[in-house]
Short mmCIF file of C-alpha atoms in Angstrom, two decimals:
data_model
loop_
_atom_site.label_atom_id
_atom_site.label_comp_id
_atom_site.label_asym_id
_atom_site.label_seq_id
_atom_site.Cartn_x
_atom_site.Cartn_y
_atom_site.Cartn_z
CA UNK B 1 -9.21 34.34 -8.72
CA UNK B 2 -7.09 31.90 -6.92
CA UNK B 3 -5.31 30.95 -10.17
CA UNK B 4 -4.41 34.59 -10.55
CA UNK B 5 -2.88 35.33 -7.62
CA UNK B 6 -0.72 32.29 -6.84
CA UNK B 7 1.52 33.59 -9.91
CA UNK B 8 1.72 36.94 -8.56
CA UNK B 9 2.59 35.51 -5.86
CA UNK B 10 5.39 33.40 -6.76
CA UNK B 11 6.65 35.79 -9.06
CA UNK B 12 6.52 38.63 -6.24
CA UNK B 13 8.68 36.49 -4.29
CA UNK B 14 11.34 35.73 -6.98
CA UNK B 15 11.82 38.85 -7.89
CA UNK B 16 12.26 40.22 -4.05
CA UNK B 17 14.73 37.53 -4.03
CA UNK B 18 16.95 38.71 -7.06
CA UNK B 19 16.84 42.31 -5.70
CA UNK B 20 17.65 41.02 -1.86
CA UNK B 21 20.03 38.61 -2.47
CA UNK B 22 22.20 39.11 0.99
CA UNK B 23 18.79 38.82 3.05
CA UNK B 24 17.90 35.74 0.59
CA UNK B 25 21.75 33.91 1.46
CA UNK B 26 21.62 34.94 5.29
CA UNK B 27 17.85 33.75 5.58
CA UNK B 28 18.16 30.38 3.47
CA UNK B 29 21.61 29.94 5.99
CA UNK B 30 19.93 30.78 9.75
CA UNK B 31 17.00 28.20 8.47
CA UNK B 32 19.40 25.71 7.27
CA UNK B 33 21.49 26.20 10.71
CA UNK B 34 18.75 25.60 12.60
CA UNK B 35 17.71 22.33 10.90
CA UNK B 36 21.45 21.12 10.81
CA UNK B 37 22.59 22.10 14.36
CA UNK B 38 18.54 21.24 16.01
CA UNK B 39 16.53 19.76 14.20
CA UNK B 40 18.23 16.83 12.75
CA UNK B 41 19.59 15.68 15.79
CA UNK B 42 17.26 15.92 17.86
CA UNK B 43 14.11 14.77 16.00
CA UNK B 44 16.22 11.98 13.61
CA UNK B 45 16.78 9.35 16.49
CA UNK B 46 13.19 9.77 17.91
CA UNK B 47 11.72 9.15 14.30
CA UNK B 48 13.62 6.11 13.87
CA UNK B 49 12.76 4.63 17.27
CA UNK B 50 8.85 5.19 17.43
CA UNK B 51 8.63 4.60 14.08
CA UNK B 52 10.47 1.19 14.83
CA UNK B 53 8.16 0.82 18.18
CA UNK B 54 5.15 0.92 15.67
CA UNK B 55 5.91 -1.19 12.74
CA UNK B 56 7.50 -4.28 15.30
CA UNK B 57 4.54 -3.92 17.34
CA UNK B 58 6.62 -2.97 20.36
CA UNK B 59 4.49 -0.36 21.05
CA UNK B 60 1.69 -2.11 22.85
CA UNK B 61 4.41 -2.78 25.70
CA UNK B 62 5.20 0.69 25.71
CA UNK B 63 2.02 2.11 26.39
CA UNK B 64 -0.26 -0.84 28.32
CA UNK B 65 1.44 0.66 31.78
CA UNK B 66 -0.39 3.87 31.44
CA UNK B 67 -3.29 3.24 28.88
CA UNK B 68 -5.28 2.83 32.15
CA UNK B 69 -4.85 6.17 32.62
CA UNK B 70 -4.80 7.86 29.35
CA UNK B 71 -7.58 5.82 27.67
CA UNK B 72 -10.13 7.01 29.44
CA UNK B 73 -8.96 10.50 30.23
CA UNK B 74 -8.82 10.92 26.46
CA UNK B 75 -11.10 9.20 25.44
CA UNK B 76 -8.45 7.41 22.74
CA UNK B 77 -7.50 3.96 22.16
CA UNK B 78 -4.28 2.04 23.54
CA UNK B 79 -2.26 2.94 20.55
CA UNK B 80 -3.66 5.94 20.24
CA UNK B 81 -1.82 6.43 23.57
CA UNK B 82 1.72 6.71 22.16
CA UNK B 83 0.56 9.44 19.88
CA UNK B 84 -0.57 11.59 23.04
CA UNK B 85 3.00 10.73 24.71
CA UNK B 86 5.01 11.85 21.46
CA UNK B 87 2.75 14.36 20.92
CA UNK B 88 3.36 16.18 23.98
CA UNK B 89 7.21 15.55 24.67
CA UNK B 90 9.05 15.16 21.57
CA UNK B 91 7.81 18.14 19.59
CA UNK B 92 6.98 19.57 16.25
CA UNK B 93 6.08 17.34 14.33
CA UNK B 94 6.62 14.01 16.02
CA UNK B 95 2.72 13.95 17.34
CA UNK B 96 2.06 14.37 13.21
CA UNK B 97 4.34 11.60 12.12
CA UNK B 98 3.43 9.12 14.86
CA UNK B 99 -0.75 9.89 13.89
CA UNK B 100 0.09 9.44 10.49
CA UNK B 101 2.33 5.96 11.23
CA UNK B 102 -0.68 4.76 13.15
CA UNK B 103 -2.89 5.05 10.53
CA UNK B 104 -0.90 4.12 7.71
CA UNK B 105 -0.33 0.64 9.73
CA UNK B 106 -3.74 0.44 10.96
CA UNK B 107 -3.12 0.47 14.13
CA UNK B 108 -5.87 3.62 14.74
CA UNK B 109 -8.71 4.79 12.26
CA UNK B 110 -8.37 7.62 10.81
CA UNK B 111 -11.08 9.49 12.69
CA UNK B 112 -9.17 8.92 16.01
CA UNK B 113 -6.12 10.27 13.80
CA UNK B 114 -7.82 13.51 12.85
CA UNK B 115 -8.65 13.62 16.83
CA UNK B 116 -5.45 13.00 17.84
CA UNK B 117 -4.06 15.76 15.74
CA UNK B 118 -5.89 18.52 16.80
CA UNK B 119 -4.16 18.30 20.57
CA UNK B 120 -1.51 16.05 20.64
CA UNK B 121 1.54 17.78 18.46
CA UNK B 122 2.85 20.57 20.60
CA UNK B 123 5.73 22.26 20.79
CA UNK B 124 8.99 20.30 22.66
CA UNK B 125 8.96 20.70 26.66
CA UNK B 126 12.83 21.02 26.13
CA UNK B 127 12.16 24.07 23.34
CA UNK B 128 10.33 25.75 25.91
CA UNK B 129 12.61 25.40 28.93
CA UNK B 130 15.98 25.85 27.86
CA UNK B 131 15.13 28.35 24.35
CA UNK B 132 12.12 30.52 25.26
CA UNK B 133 11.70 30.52 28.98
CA UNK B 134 15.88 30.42 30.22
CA UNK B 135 17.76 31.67 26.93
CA UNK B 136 15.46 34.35 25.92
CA UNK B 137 13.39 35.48 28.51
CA UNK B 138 15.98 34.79 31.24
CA UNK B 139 13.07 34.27 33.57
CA UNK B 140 13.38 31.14 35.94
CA UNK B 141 10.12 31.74 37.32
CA UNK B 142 8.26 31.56 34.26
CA UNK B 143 9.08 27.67 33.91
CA UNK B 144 6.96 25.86 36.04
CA UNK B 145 4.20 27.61 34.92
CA UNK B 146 4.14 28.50 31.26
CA UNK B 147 4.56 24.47 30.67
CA UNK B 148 1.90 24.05 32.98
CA UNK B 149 0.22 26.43 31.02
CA UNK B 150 0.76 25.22 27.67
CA UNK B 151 0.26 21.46 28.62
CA UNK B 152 -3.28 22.35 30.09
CA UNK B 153 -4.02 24.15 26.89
CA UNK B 154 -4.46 21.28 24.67
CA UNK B 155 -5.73 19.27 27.01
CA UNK B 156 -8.67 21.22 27.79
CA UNK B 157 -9.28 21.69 24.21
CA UNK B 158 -9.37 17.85 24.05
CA UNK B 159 -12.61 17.76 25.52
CA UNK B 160 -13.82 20.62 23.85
CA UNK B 161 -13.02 18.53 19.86
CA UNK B 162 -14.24 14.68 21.36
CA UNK B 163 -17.16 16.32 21.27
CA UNK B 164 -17.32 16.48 17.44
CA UNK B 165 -14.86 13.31 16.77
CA UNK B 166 -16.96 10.98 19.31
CA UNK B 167 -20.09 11.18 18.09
CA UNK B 168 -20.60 7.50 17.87
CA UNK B 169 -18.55 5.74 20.46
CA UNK B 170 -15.30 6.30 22.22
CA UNK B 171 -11.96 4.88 20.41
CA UNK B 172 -10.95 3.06 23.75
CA UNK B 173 -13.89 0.72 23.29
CA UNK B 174 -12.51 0.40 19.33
CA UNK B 175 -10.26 -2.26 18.67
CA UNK B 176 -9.01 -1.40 15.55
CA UNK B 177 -6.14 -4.29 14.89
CA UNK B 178 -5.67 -7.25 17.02
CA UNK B 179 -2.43 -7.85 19.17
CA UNK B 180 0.67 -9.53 17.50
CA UNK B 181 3.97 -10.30 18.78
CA UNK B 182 7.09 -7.94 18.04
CA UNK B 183 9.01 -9.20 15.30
CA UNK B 184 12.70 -7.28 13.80
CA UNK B 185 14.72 -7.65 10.88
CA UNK B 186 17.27 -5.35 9.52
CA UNK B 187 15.29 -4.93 5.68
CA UNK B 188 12.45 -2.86 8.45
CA UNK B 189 15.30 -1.09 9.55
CA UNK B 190 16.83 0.07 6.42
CA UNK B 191 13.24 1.03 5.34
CA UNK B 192 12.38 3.04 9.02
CA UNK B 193 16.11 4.86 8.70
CA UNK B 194 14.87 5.89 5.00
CA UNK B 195 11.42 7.11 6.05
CA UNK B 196 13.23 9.06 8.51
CA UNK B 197 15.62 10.84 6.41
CA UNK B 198 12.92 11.38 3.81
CA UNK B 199 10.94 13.21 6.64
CA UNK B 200 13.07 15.18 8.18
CA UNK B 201 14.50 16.80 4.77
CA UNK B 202 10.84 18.09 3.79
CA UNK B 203 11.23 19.77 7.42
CA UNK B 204 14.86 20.81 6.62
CA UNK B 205 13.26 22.35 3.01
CA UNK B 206 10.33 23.83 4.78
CA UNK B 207 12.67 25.47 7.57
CA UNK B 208 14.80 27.63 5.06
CA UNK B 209 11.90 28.38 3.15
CA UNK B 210 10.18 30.05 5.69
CA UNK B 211 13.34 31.43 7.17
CA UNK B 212 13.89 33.36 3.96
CA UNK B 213 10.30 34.27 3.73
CA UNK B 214 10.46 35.85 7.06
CA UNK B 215 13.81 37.81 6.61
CA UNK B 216 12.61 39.17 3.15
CA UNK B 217 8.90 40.37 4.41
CA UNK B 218 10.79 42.28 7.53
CA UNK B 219 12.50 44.28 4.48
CA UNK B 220 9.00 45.05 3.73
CA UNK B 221 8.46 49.38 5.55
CA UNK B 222 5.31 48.12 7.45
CA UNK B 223 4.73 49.73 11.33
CA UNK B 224 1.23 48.35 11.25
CA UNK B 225 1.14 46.14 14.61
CA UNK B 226 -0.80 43.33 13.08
CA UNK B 227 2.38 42.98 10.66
CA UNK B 228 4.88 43.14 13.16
CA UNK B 229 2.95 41.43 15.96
CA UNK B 230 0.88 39.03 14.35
CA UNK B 231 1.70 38.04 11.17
CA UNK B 232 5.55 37.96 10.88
CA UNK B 233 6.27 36.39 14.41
CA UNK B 234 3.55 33.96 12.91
CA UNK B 235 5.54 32.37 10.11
CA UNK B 236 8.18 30.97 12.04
CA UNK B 237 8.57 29.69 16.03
CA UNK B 238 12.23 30.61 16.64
CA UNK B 239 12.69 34.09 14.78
CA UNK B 240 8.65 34.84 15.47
CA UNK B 241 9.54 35.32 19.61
CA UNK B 242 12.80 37.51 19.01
CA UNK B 243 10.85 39.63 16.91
CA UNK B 244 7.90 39.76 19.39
CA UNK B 245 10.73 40.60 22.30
CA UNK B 246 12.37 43.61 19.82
CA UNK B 247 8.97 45.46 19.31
CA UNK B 248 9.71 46.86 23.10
CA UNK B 249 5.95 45.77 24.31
CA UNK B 250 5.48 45.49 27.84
CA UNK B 251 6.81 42.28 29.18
CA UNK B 252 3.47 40.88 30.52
CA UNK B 253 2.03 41.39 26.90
CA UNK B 254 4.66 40.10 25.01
CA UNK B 255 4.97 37.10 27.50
CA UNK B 256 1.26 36.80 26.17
CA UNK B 257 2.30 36.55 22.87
CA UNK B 258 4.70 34.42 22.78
CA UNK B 259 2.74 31.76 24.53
CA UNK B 260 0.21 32.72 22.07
CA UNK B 261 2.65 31.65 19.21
CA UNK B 262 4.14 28.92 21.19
CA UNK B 263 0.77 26.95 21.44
CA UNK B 264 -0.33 27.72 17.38
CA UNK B 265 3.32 26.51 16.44
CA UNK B 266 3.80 29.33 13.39
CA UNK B 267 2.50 28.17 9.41
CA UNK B 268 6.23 26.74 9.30
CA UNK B 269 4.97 23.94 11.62
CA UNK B 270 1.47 23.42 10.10
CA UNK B 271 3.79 23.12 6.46
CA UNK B 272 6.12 20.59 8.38
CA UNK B 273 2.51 18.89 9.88
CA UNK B 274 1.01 19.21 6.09
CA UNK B 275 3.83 17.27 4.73
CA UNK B 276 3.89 14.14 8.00
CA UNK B 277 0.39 13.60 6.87
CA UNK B 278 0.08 12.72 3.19
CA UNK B 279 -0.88 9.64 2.43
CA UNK B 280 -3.09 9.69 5.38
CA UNK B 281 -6.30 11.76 4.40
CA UNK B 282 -6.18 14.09 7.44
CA UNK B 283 -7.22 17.78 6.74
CA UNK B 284 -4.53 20.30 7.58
CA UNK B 285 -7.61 22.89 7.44
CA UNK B 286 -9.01 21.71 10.38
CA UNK B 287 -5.89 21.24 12.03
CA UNK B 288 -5.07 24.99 11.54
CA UNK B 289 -8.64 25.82 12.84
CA UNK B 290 -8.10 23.58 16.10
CA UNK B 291 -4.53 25.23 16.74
CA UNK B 292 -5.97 28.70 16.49
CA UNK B 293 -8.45 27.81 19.17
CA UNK B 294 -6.19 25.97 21.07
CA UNK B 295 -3.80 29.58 20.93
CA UNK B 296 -6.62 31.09 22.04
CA UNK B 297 -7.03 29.40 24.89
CA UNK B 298 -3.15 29.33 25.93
CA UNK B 299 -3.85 32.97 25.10
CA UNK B 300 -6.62 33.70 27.85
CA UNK B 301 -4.65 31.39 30.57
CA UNK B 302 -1.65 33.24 30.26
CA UNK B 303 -3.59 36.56 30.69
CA UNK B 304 -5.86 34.99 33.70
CA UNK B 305 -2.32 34.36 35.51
CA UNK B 306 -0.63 37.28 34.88
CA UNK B 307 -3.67 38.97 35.96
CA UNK B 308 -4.28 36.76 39.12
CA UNK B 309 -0.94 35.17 40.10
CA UNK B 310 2.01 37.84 39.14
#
């Protein structure tokens, strides 16, 4: 069955493409925009630097000031540390490319890796404040708490997955590789700048695909709410909240869902996650299932304060 739809599918989507070719130029150039004017320079310097704080060993004096803290809160080993601080303030997918650089350097196992991914690649603090909460909802008061909101989100789910991942021991008693002493040459470099570029152009390819996806389904005559709600806004972050906003939903709802989408990321950042992790052995499949429930719960906080606290 699978077999036979895959070609329809593929086929479907050429065609749609010949017959929309303006909607095919003007998606393939917002997604390309957006990786040229955003993406690249904001994610390119921050993969060459904690890739370089990895492979020189640099990162054990980058982390030992608050693995005190973080080790046992998380239950996750010292390097597993700078995965949970990329994770949460870089951004989509830096908390993917750091797990899978810690594993492919054995500096974590992979089952800490797997646990690691299912809370620790969120969406960028700085996405959130200045794009969603002050450019597009123009709503200062939102700030303080919808990070609060979608920082407790994944943290909370934390505890809900170590229950599956640390079935034998925790990773902070795991010492996985032993301590060495940061070393540099400029051949590491040239390789790191490489890896980098490499990276960030399956993003780039991944962005415009989905970009013209999304602007040739809205050609698609479909009112149904779970199309225009839930699975456009779905496909990609950026374009998924100004559709939510045009649908003219009560604020408070689509507040809801755009924190909703916020915390799952869209299928454009599980693609961009898919493609940080081969190589690695880490299931995308159960990182989709662990950012649905982690939605979920951003979902059911959001409502709990706009129920309680607006």
């Amino acid at each position: 069955m699978k077999h036979k739809i895959l070609p329809f599918i593929l086929i479907s989507i050429f065609l749609f493409m010949l017959i929309k070719p303006n909607e095919t130029f003007v998606g393939a150039s917002e997604g390309l925009l957006l990786w040229y004017q955003i993406i690249l320079p904001t994610l390119f310097p921050f993969m060459i630097i904690t890739n370089l704080l990895i492979r020189t060993n640099t990162m054990v004096s980058f982390t030992k000031w608050l693995s005190p803290i973080l080790c046992p809160l998380f239950s996750a080993s010292s390097n597993g540390t700078f995965s949970i601080l990329t994770g949460f303030l870089c951004g989509y997918p830096m908390g993917a490319k750091v797990t899978a650089d810690l594993v492919k350097n054995g500096k974590i196992s992979k089952n800490e890796a797997a646990y690691l991914l299912s809370f620790c690649n969120n969406t960028s603090p700085m996405f959130i404040m200045n794009y969603v909460i002050l450019k597009t909802l123009k709503c200062d008061e939102l700030l303080f708490p919808s990070l609060i909101i979608l920082f407790i989100s994944p943290i909370l789910c934390s505890f809900l997955f170590r229950i599956y991942y640390l079935r034998k021991k925790p990773f902070f008693s795991q010492a996985v590789s032993s301590f060495s002493h940061p070393y540099f040459h400029f051949q590491l470099l040239d390789q790191t700048i490489m890896n980098s570029f490499e990276a960030l152009t399956k993003v780039g390819g991944y962005i415009v695909l989905f970009s013209v996806l999304t602007t040739l389904l809205k050609e698609i005559p479909c009112t149904s709410s779970v199309w225009t709600i839930c699975f456009l806004p779905s496909l990609e972050i950026t374009t998924g909240i100004q559709m939510i906003l045009k649908t003219n939903l009560p604020f408070s709802f689509s507040y809801i869902c755009i924190m909703t989408l916020i915390s799952f990321g869209g299928f454009c950042s599980i693609a961009q996650t898919k493609c940080m992790l081969e190589g690695t052995g880490l299931s995308i499949y159960s990182y989709t299932i662990e950012k649905l429930i982690t939605a979920m719960v951003t979902s059911l906080l959001t409502l709990l304060y706009i129920h309680f606290l607006i």
